[in-house]
PDB file of C-alpha atoms in Angstrom:
ATOM      1  CA  MET A 158       0.054   0.038   0.009  1.00  0.00           C
ATOM      2  CA  LYS A 159       1.237   3.478  -0.816  1.00  0.00           C
ATOM      3  CA  ASN A 160       1.637   5.830   2.062  1.00  0.00           C
ATOM      4  CA  LYS A 161      -0.733   8.800   1.440  1.00  0.00           C
ATOM      5  CA  SER A 162      -1.950  11.247   3.941  1.00  0.00           C
ATOM      6  CA  SER A 163      -5.554  10.749   4.775  1.00  0.00           C
ATOM      7  CA  LYS A 164      -6.264  14.409   3.883  1.00  0.00           C
ATOM      8  CA  VAL A 165      -5.147  13.949   0.307  1.00  0.00           C
ATOM      9  CA  ALA A 166      -6.984  10.610   0.077  1.00  0.00           C
ATOM     10  CA  MET A 167     -10.196  12.147   1.238  1.00  0.00           C
ATOM     11  CA  ASN A 168     -10.072  14.751  -1.521  1.00  0.00           C
ATOM     12  CA  ASP A 169      -9.261  12.314  -4.254  1.00  0.00           C
ATOM     13  CA  PRO A 170     -11.466   9.333  -4.631  1.00  0.00           C
ATOM     14  CA  LEU A 171      -8.960   7.573  -6.824  1.00  0.00           C
ATOM     15  CA  ALA A 172      -6.182   7.975  -4.154  1.00  0.00           C
ATOM     16  CA  LEU A 173      -8.722   6.665  -1.673  1.00  0.00           C
ATOM     17  CA  LEU A 174      -9.104   3.475  -3.762  1.00  0.00           C
ATOM     18  CA  GLN A 175      -5.338   2.947  -3.509  1.00  0.00           C
ATOM     19  CA  THR A 176      -5.640   2.639   0.328  1.00  0.00           C
ATOM     20  CA  ILE A 177      -7.611  -0.635  -0.012  1.00  0.00           C
ATOM     21  CA  GLN A 178      -5.272  -3.367   1.361  1.00  0.00           C
ATOM     22  CA  LYS A 179      -4.792  -6.899   0.050  1.00  0.00           C
ATOM     23  CA  VAL A 180      -6.284  -9.550   2.368  1.00  0.00           C
ATOM     24  CA  ASP A 181      -5.440 -13.224   2.792  1.00  0.00           C
ATOM     25  CA  PRO A 182      -8.138 -15.657   1.582  1.00  0.00           C
ATOM     26  CA  PRO A 183      -9.746 -17.937   4.210  1.00  0.00           C
ATOM     27  CA  ALA A 184      -7.346 -20.772   5.183  1.00  0.00           C
ATOM     28  CA  ALA A 185      -9.838 -23.439   4.185  1.00  0.00           C
ATOM     29  CA  LEU A 186     -10.476 -21.999   0.663  1.00  0.00           C
ATOM     30  CA  ALA A 187      -7.890 -24.073  -1.189  1.00  0.00           C
ATOM     31  CA  GLY A 188      -9.226 -27.258   0.466  1.00  0.00           C
ATOM     32  CA  LYS A 189     -12.814 -26.403  -0.544  1.00  0.00           C
ATOM     33  CA  ILE A 190     -11.719 -25.716  -4.082  1.00  0.00           C
ATOM     34  CA  MET A 191      -9.930 -29.073  -4.310  1.00  0.00           C
ATOM     35  CA  GLN A 192     -12.939 -30.811  -2.785  1.00  0.00           C
ATOM     36  CA  LYS A 193     -15.173 -29.304  -5.491  1.00  0.00           C
ATOM     37  CA  VAL A 194     -12.766 -30.250  -8.237  1.00  0.00           C
ATOM     38  CA  ASN A 195     -12.724 -33.824  -7.117  1.00  0.00           C
ATOM     39  CA  GLN A 196     -16.506 -33.817  -6.726  1.00  0.00           C
ATOM     40  CA  GLN A 197     -16.817 -32.567 -10.246  1.00  0.00           C
ATOM     41  CA  LYS A 198     -14.590 -35.391 -11.518  1.00  0.00           C
ATOM     42  CA  VAL A 199     -16.837 -37.956  -9.711  1.00  0.00           C
ATOM     43  CA  ASN A 200     -19.977 -36.259 -11.204  1.00  0.00           C
ATOM     44  CA  PHE A 201     -18.421 -36.397 -14.635  1.00  0.00           C
ATOM     45  CA  GLN A 202     -17.790 -40.194 -14.188  1.00  0.00           C
ATOM     46  CA  LYS A 203     -21.344 -40.685 -13.040  1.00  0.00           C
ATOM     47  CA  VAL A 204     -22.747 -38.871 -15.984  1.00  0.00           C
ATOM     48  CA  SER A 205     -20.497 -40.872 -18.326  1.00  0.00           C
ATOM     49  CA  ILE A 206     -21.808 -44.189 -16.942  1.00  0.00           C
ATOM     50  CA  THR A 207     -25.393 -42.934 -17.358  1.00  0.00           C
ATOM     51  CA  TYR A 208     -24.771 -42.028 -21.009  1.00  0.00           C
ATOM     52  CA  VAL A 209     -23.108 -45.361 -21.587  1.00  0.00           C
ATOM     53  CA  GLY A 210     -26.187 -47.064 -20.036  1.00  0.00           C
ATOM     54  CA  ILE A 211     -28.602 -45.119 -22.266  1.00  0.00           C
ATOM     55  CA  ALA A 212     -26.518 -45.923 -25.393  1.00  0.00           C
ATOM     56  CA  ALA A 213     -26.463 -49.631 -24.480  1.00  0.00           C
ATOM     57  CA  SER A 214     -30.228 -49.716 -23.938  1.00  0.00           C
ATOM     58  CA  LEU A 215     -30.881 -48.024 -27.243  1.00  0.00           C
ATOM     59  CA  PHE A 216     -28.625 -50.531 -29.022  1.00  0.00           C
ATOM     60  CA  ILE A 217     -30.320 -53.488 -27.390  1.00  0.00           C
ATOM     61  CA  GLY A 218     -33.724 -51.957 -28.271  1.00  0.00           C
ATOM     62  CA  ILE A 219     -32.715 -51.629 -31.965  1.00  0.00           C
ATOM     63  CA  ILE A 220     -31.499 -55.206 -32.079  1.00  0.00           C
ATOM     64  CA  CYS A 221     -34.722 -56.487 -30.539  1.00  0.00           C
ATOM     65  CA  MET A 222     -36.796 -54.436 -33.058  1.00  0.00           C
ATOM     66  CA  GLU A 223     -34.727 -55.862 -35.910  1.00  0.00           C
ATOM     67  CA  GLY A 224     -35.365 -59.423 -34.609  1.00  0.00           C
ATOM     68  CA  TYR A 225     -39.105 -58.709 -34.353  1.00  0.00           C
ATOM     69  CA  PHE A 226     -39.244 -57.467 -37.970  1.00  0.00           C
ATOM     70  CA  ILE A 227     -37.398 -60.486 -39.232  1.00  0.00           C
ATOM     71  CA  TYR A 228     -39.766 -62.801 -37.401  1.00  0.00           C
ATOM     72  CA  GLN A 229     -42.749 -60.924 -38.744  1.00  0.00           C
ATOM     73  CA  SER A 230     -41.586 -61.064 -42.339  1.00  0.00           C
ATOM     74  CA  ASN A 231     -40.844 -64.868 -42.067  1.00  0.00           C
ATOM     75  CA  THR A 232     -44.312 -65.547 -40.622  1.00  0.00           C
ATOM     76  CA  GLN A 233     -45.896 -63.505 -43.393  1.00  0.00           C
ATOM     77  CA  ARG A 234     -43.944 -65.514 -46.030  1.00  0.00           C
ATOM     78  CA  LYS A 235     -45.038 -68.818 -44.481  1.00  0.00           C
ATOM     79  CA  ASN A 236     -48.670 -67.718 -44.424  1.00  0.00           C
ATOM     80  CA  LYS A 237     -48.470 -66.753 -48.053  1.00  0.00           C
ATOM     81  CA  ALA A 238     -47.106 -70.107 -48.955  1.00  0.00           C
ATOM     82  CA  MET A 239     -49.800 -71.898 -47.064  1.00  0.00           C
ATOM     83  CA  VAL A 240     -52.483 -69.821 -48.845  1.00  0.00           C
ATOM     84  CA  GLU A 241     -50.893 -70.851 -52.180  1.00  0.00           C
ATOM     85  CA  LEU A 242     -51.099 -74.546 -51.210  1.00  0.00           C
ATOM     86  CA  VAL A 243     -54.830 -74.492 -50.641  1.00  0.00           C
ATOM     87  CA  GLY A 244     -56.693 -75.226 -53.837  1.00  0.00           C
ATOM     88  CA  GLN A 245     -58.587 -72.445 -55.498  1.00  0.00           C
ATOM     89  CA  THR A 246     -62.279 -72.950 -55.986  1.00  0.00           C
ATOM     90  CA  GLN A 247     -63.895 -72.052 -59.272  1.00  0.00           C
ATOM     91  CA  ASN A 248     -67.493 -71.141 -59.944  1.00  0.00           C
ATOM     92  CA  ASN A 249     -67.676 -73.320 -63.046  1.00  0.00           C
ATOM     93  CA  LEU A 250     -70.166 -76.222 -62.966  1.00  0.00           C
ATOM     94  CA  TYR A 251     -69.074 -79.726 -64.098  1.00  0.00           C
ATOM     95  CA  HIS A 252     -70.290 -80.739 -67.549  1.00  0.00           C
ATOM     96  CA  GLU A 253     -71.995 -83.982 -66.729  1.00  0.00           C
TER      97      GLU A 253
ATOM     98  CA  MET B 219      -3.865 -32.240 -15.284  1.00  0.00           C
ATOM     99  CA  SER B 220      -3.167 -34.008 -12.019  1.00  0.00           C
ATOM    100  CA  PRO B 221      -4.840 -32.828  -8.828  1.00  0.00           C
ATOM    101  CA  ALA B 222      -1.425 -32.137  -7.272  1.00  0.00           C
ATOM    102  CA  ASN B 223      -0.364 -29.831 -10.093  1.00  0.00           C
ATOM    103  CA  PHE B 224      -3.702 -28.111 -10.046  1.00  0.00           C
ATOM    104  CA  LYS B 225      -3.388 -27.592  -6.245  1.00  0.00           C
ATOM    105  CA  ASP B 226      -0.121 -25.678  -6.935  1.00  0.00           C
ATOM    106  CA  ILE B 227      -2.057 -23.354  -9.242  1.00  0.00           C
ATOM    107  CA  VAL B 228      -4.761 -22.856  -6.598  1.00  0.00           C
ATOM    108  CA  LEU B 229      -2.157 -21.977  -3.954  1.00  0.00           C
ATOM    109  CA  SER B 230      -0.324 -19.634  -6.177  1.00  0.00           C
ATOM    110  CA  TYR B 231      -3.333 -17.649  -7.473  1.00  0.00           C
ATOM    111  CA  GLN B 232      -6.000 -17.914  -4.814  1.00  0.00           C
ATOM    112  CA  LYS B 233      -5.016 -14.614  -3.192  1.00  0.00           C
ATOM    113  CA  GLN B 234      -5.067 -12.761  -6.478  1.00  0.00           C
ATOM    114  CA  VAL B 235      -8.429 -14.178  -7.446  1.00  0.00           C
ATOM    115  CA  TYR B 236     -10.013 -13.680  -3.990  1.00  0.00           C
ATOM    116  CA  ASN B 237      -8.874 -10.032  -3.741  1.00  0.00           C
ATOM    117  CA  LEU B 238     -10.011  -9.148  -7.232  1.00  0.00           C
ATOM    118  CA  ALA B 239     -13.445 -10.749  -6.590  1.00  0.00           C
ATOM    119  CA  LEU B 240     -13.620  -8.893  -3.260  1.00  0.00           C
ATOM    120  CA  ASN B 241     -13.036  -5.575  -5.113  1.00  0.00           C
ATOM    121  CA  TYR B 242     -16.073  -6.233  -7.265  1.00  0.00           C
ATOM    122  CA  VAL B 243     -18.539  -7.744  -4.775  1.00  0.00           C
ATOM    123  CA  GLN B 244     -17.232  -6.214  -1.464  1.00  0.00           C
ATOM    124  CA  ILE B 245     -18.475  -9.172   0.582  1.00  0.00           C
ATOM    125  CA  PRO B 246     -16.021 -11.900   1.715  1.00  0.00           C
ATOM    126  CA  ALA B 247     -18.553 -14.787   1.436  1.00  0.00           C
ATOM    127  CA  ASP B 248     -19.468 -13.846  -2.140  1.00  0.00           C
ATOM    128  CA  ALA B 249     -15.769 -13.359  -3.075  1.00  0.00           C
ATOM    129  CA  GLU B 250     -15.168 -16.873  -1.678  1.00  0.00           C
ATOM    130  CA  GLU B 251     -17.891 -18.303  -3.798  1.00  0.00           C
ATOM    131  CA  ILE B 252     -16.549 -16.563  -6.907  1.00  0.00           C
ATOM    132  CA  THR B 253     -13.034 -17.777  -6.204  1.00  0.00           C
ATOM    133  CA  GLN B 254     -14.307 -21.422  -6.046  1.00  0.00           C
ATOM    134  CA  ASP B 255     -16.197 -20.933  -9.339  1.00  0.00           C
ATOM    135  CA  VAL B 256     -13.165 -19.379 -11.031  1.00  0.00           C
ATOM    136  CA  PHE B 257     -10.937 -22.282 -10.091  1.00  0.00           C
ATOM    137  CA  LEU B 258     -13.602 -24.815 -11.256  1.00  0.00           C
ATOM    138  CA  LYS B 259     -13.600 -23.005 -14.644  1.00  0.00           C
ATOM    139  CA  VAL B 260      -9.844 -22.962 -14.774  1.00  0.00           C
ATOM    140  CA  TYR B 261      -9.749 -26.684 -14.064  1.00  0.00           C
ATOM    141  CA  ASP B 262     -12.335 -27.327 -16.761  1.00  0.00           C
ATOM    142  CA  LYS B 263     -10.639 -25.275 -19.320  1.00  0.00           C
ATOM    143  CA  ILE B 264      -6.918 -25.651 -18.533  1.00  0.00           C
ATOM    144  CA  GLU B 265      -6.533 -28.051 -21.491  1.00  0.00           C
ATOM    145  CA  GLN B 266      -7.917 -25.315 -23.783  1.00  0.00           C
ATOM    146  CA  PHE B 267      -5.494 -22.714 -22.429  1.00  0.00           C
ATOM    147  CA  GLU B 268      -3.237 -22.086 -25.428  1.00  0.00           C
ATOM    148  CA  GLY B 269      -0.547 -20.281 -23.641  1.00  0.00           C
ATOM    149  CA  ASN B 270      -0.812 -17.206 -25.906  1.00  0.00           C
ATOM    150  CA  ALA B 271      -1.318 -15.134 -22.755  1.00  0.00           C
ATOM    151  CA  GLN B 272       0.202 -15.667 -19.348  1.00  0.00           C
ATOM    152  CA  LEU B 273      -1.635 -17.909 -16.954  1.00  0.00           C
ATOM    153  CA  LYS B 274      -1.985 -15.005 -14.535  1.00  0.00           C
ATOM    154  CA  THR B 275      -3.636 -12.835 -17.246  1.00  0.00           C
ATOM    155  CA  TRP B 276      -5.952 -15.646 -18.220  1.00  0.00           C
ATOM    156  CA  ILE B 277      -7.046 -16.243 -14.603  1.00  0.00           C
ATOM    157  CA  TYR B 278      -7.570 -12.439 -14.219  1.00  0.00           C
ATOM    158  CA  ARG B 279      -9.965 -12.497 -17.168  1.00  0.00           C
ATOM    159  CA  ILE B 280     -11.904 -15.468 -15.821  1.00  0.00           C
ATOM    160  CA  THR B 281     -12.179 -13.755 -12.439  1.00  0.00           C
ATOM    161  CA  ILE B 282     -13.409 -10.469 -13.998  1.00  0.00           C
ATOM    162  CA  ASN B 283     -16.093 -12.220 -16.066  1.00  0.00           C
ATOM    163  CA  THR B 284     -17.218 -14.435 -13.218  1.00  0.00           C
ATOM    164  CA  SER B 285     -17.465 -11.417 -10.825  1.00  0.00           C
ATOM    165  CA  LEU B 286     -19.411  -9.343 -13.336  1.00  0.00           C
ATOM    166  CA  ASP B 287     -21.773 -12.315 -14.000  1.00  0.00           C
ATOM    167  CA  PHE B 288     -22.238 -12.792 -10.270  1.00  0.00           C
ATOM    168  CA  LEU B 289     -23.169  -9.072  -9.859  1.00  0.00           C
ATOM    169  CA  LYS B 290     -25.585  -9.325 -12.856  1.00  0.00           C
ATOM    170  CA  SER B 291     -27.306 -12.377 -11.476  1.00  0.00           C
ATOM    171  CA  LYS B 292     -27.572 -10.725  -8.019  1.00  0.00           C
ATOM    172  CA  LYS B 293     -29.172  -7.646  -9.656  1.00  0.00           C
ATOM    173  CA  PHE B 294     -31.544  -9.912 -11.516  1.00  0.00           C
ATOM    174  CA  LYS B 295     -32.485 -11.754  -8.277  1.00  0.00           C
ATOM    175  CA  LEU B 296     -33.089  -8.413  -6.583  1.00  0.00           C
ATOM    176  CA  PHE B 297     -35.322  -7.268  -9.437  1.00  0.00           C
ATOM    177  CA  LYS B 298     -37.319 -10.579  -9.234  1.00  0.00           C
ATOM    178  CA  THR B 299     -37.616 -10.264  -5.450  1.00  0.00           C
ATOM    179  CA  PHE B 300     -38.641  -6.631  -5.766  1.00  0.00           C
ATOM    180  CA  PHE B 301     -41.470  -7.458  -8.236  1.00  0.00           C
ATOM    181  CA  GLY B 302     -42.467 -10.612  -6.367  1.00  0.00           C
ATOM    182  CA  ILE B 303     -41.600 -12.889  -9.308  1.00  0.00           C
ATOM    183  CA  SER B 304     -38.986 -14.872  -7.331  1.00  0.00           C
ATOM    184  CA  THR B 305     -39.848 -17.706  -5.121  1.00  0.00           C
ATOM    185  CA  ASP B 306     -36.329 -17.877  -3.833  1.00  0.00           C
ATOM    186  CA  ALA B 307     -35.360 -17.038  -0.308  1.00  0.00           C
ATOM    187  CA  PRO B 308     -34.492 -13.283   0.198  1.00  0.00           C
ATOM    188  CA  LEU B 309     -30.869 -12.435  -0.363  1.00  0.00           C
ATOM    189  CA  ALA B 310     -28.958 -12.653   2.882  1.00  0.00           C
ATOM    190  CA  ASN B 311     -25.758 -10.781   2.096  1.00  0.00           C
ATOM    191  CA  ASP B 312     -26.821  -8.402  -0.542  1.00  0.00           C
ATOM    192  CA  SER B 313     -23.824  -6.513  -1.830  1.00  0.00           C
ATOM    193  CA  LEU B 314     -26.132  -4.246  -3.813  1.00  0.00           C
ATOM    194  CA  GLN B 315     -27.907  -2.846  -0.863  1.00  0.00           C
ATOM    195  CA  LYS B 316     -25.650  -3.183   2.126  1.00  0.00           C
ATOM    196  CA  ASN B 317     -22.367  -1.285   2.671  1.00  0.00           C
ATOM    197  CA  SER B 318     -19.042  -2.758   1.799  1.00  0.00           C
ATOM    198  CA  GLN B 319     -17.719  -5.448   4.110  1.00  0.00           C
ATOM    199  CA  HIS B 320     -14.295  -5.448   2.521  1.00  0.00           C
ATOM    200  CA  PRO B 321     -11.812  -6.412   5.163  1.00  0.00           C
ATOM    201  CA  GLY B 322      -8.984  -4.512   3.448  1.00  0.00           C
ATOM    202  CA  ILE B 323     -10.634  -1.139   4.032  1.00  0.00           C
ATOM    203  CA  LEU B 324      -8.969   0.803   6.830  1.00  0.00           C
ATOM    204  CA  LEU B 325     -11.394   2.079   9.475  1.00  0.00           C
ATOM    205  CA  GLU B 326     -10.468   5.744   9.036  1.00  0.00           C
ATOM    206  CA  GLN B 327     -11.158   5.539   5.255  1.00  0.00           C
ATOM    207  CA  LYS B 328     -14.301   3.450   5.549  1.00  0.00           C
ATOM    208  CA  GLU B 329     -16.894   6.193   5.159  1.00  0.00           C
ATOM    209  CA  GLY B 330     -15.225   7.864   2.226  1.00  0.00           C
ATOM    210  CA  LEU B 331     -14.545   4.549   0.457  1.00  0.00           C
ATOM    211  CA  GLN B 332     -18.157   3.410   0.952  1.00  0.00           C
ATOM    212  CA  ARG B 333     -19.337   6.418  -1.060  1.00  0.00           C
ATOM    213  CA  VAL B 334     -16.613   5.914  -3.809  1.00  0.00           C
ATOM    214  CA  LEU B 335     -17.329   2.148  -4.076  1.00  0.00           C
ATOM    215  CA  LYS B 336     -21.067   2.788  -4.357  1.00  0.00           C
ATOM    216  CA  ALA B 337     -20.358   5.284  -7.128  1.00  0.00           C
ATOM    217  CA  ILE B 338     -18.072   2.811  -8.955  1.00  0.00           C
ATOM    218  CA  ASP B 339     -20.843   0.240  -8.767  1.00  0.00           C
ATOM    219  CA  LYS B 340     -22.988   2.582 -10.912  1.00  0.00           C
ATOM    220  CA  LEU B 341     -20.329   2.700 -13.740  1.00  0.00           C
ATOM    221  CA  PRO B 342     -20.570   0.473 -16.826  1.00  0.00           C
ATOM    222  CA  ALA B 343     -18.695  -2.820 -16.528  1.00  0.00           C
ATOM    223  CA  GLN B 344     -15.590  -1.875 -18.524  1.00  0.00           C
ATOM    224  CA  GLN B 345     -15.073   1.410 -16.756  1.00  0.00           C
ATOM    225  CA  LYS B 346     -15.475  -0.277 -13.430  1.00  0.00           C
ATOM    226  CA  THR B 347     -12.904  -2.949 -14.424  1.00  0.00           C
ATOM    227  CA  VAL B 348     -10.439  -0.280 -15.536  1.00  0.00           C
ATOM    228  CA  LEU B 349     -10.709   1.478 -12.141  1.00  0.00           C
ATOM    229  CA  VAL B 350     -10.480  -1.725 -10.132  1.00  0.00           C
ATOM    230  CA  LEU B 351      -7.390  -2.922 -12.087  1.00  0.00           C
ATOM    231  CA  LEU B 352      -5.541   0.347 -12.331  1.00  0.00           C
ATOM    232  CA  LYS B 353      -6.312   1.857  -8.896  1.00  0.00           C
ATOM    233  CA  ILE B 354      -7.105  -0.930  -6.508  1.00  0.00           C
ATOM    234  CA  GLU B 355      -5.058  -3.755  -8.039  1.00  0.00           C
ATOM    235  CA  GLN B 356      -2.425  -1.124  -9.066  1.00  0.00           C
ATOM    236  CA  LEU B 357      -1.555  -2.871 -12.359  1.00  0.00           C
ATOM    237  CA  LYS B 358       0.254  -1.054 -15.105  1.00  0.00           C
ATOM    238  CA  GLN B 359      -1.728   0.140 -18.192  1.00  0.00           C
ATOM    239  CA  GLN B 360       0.021  -2.403 -20.354  1.00  0.00           C
ATOM    240  CA  GLU B 361      -1.089  -5.236 -18.086  1.00  0.00           C
ATOM    241  CA  VAL B 362      -4.648  -3.912 -17.922  1.00  0.00           C
ATOM    242  CA  ALA B 363      -4.654  -3.667 -21.742  1.00  0.00           C
ATOM    243  CA  GLU B 364      -3.551  -7.241 -21.997  1.00  0.00           C
ATOM    244  CA  ILE B 365      -6.165  -8.509 -19.501  1.00  0.00           C
ATOM    245  CA  MET B 366      -8.961  -6.602 -21.086  1.00  0.00           C
ATOM    246  CA  ASP B 367      -7.756  -7.392 -24.608  1.00  0.00           C
ATOM    247  CA  LEU B 368      -7.630  -3.735 -25.511  1.00  0.00           C
ATOM    248  CA  ARG B 369      -5.014  -1.328 -26.767  1.00  0.00           C
ATOM    249  CA  THR B 370      -3.212   0.851 -24.145  1.00  0.00           C
ATOM    250  CA  LYS B 371      -4.785   3.942 -25.704  1.00  0.00           C
ATOM    251  CA  ALA B 372      -8.247   2.409 -25.287  1.00  0.00           C
ATOM    252  CA  VAL B 373      -7.438   1.630 -21.652  1.00  0.00           C
ATOM    253  CA  GLU B 374      -6.380   5.325 -21.112  1.00  0.00           C
ATOM    254  CA  SER B 375      -9.535   6.651 -22.717  1.00  0.00           C
ATOM    255  CA  LEU B 376     -11.693   4.238 -20.685  1.00  0.00           C
ATOM    256  CA  PHE B 377      -9.922   5.366 -17.578  1.00  0.00           C
ATOM    257  CA  GLN B 378     -10.569   9.107 -18.357  1.00  0.00           C
ATOM    258  CA  ARG B 379     -14.240   8.422 -18.985  1.00  0.00           C
ATOM    259  CA  ALA B 380     -14.458   6.399 -15.790  1.00  0.00           C
ATOM    260  CA  LYS B 381     -12.826   9.167 -13.761  1.00  0.00           C
ATOM    261  CA  LYS B 382     -15.166  11.832 -15.238  1.00  0.00           C
ATOM    262  CA  ASN B 383     -18.249   9.683 -14.633  1.00  0.00           C
ATOM    263  CA  LEU B 384     -17.121   8.835 -11.147  1.00  0.00           C
ATOM    264  CA  HIS B 385     -16.768  12.509 -10.261  1.00  0.00           C
ATOM    265  CA  GLN B 386     -20.166  13.287 -11.733  1.00  0.00           C
ATOM    266  CA  ILE B 387     -21.909  10.528  -9.734  1.00  0.00           C
ATOM    267  CA  LEU B 388     -20.068  11.615  -6.517  1.00  0.00           C
ATOM    268  CA  ASN B 389     -21.135  15.281  -7.087  1.00  0.00           C
ATOM    269  CA  THR B 390     -24.796  14.305  -7.758  1.00  0.00           C
ATOM    270  CA  THR B 391     -24.758  12.180  -4.599  1.00  0.00           C
ATOM    271  CA  LYS B 392     -23.296  15.117  -2.622  1.00  0.00           C
ATOM    272  CA  GLU B 393     -25.986  17.557  -3.952  1.00  0.00           C
ATOM    273  CA  ASN B 394     -28.762  15.102  -3.117  1.00  0.00           C
ATOM    274  CA  GLU B 395     -27.441  14.746   0.365  1.00  0.00           C
ATOM    275  CA  LYS B 396     -27.593  18.454   0.968  1.00  0.00           C
TER     276      LYS B 396
END
């Protein structure tokens, strides 16, 4: 801090600003900051696991849907073949 | 970056960050909150720090922006509380209403400084920053220019405008008190 007489400082607001002294931060501040940093790292890991879980669920869901569609199309094909096997009736009368 | 290395950065710069934040918000608890936010941001973005500027300058910039954002959000909260929009609890340590609780202010200067700091609070953000950096932090114009990403001439002109506006605000306050 610069040594200025209080009289000068009172007249000049800018000189008054220079009388503000630097203070030491609270002793526990660095510890709190490091705790928050570590907490943030844990949160980030938690979020990552959540995202991985969501992505895995989506992937499994897509595989299941694919399986369902394949099953459906096979069933439809079978049904079509069965229909073709049944003899078709005609409305023509026999010529006796 | 390893936590041990980051702790070294915290220990080296916490005083600088805490004091600068205190010069903006004037309340130790708020300055502590800002300091924590600043270092979380530094930790998040340290990989992006390109080294074009000094680490000190970069941390100064983050502190200034965080402090100004803090004041803005406090003003907004006050506005919401005033108009009954907010459902939040009322602000306990409101730096915008109460007098400065800056522990670095000498008792004999307290009254005068309260007036000056209140007047500075009414200045636009850039003018306020110039006064804080040049007069309270007592940095050189070149350093201030680097921190604010301006030319030295621009810093000088901002300072002159800030000085003029500060005197005007102080005179108006004096006349109103009479």
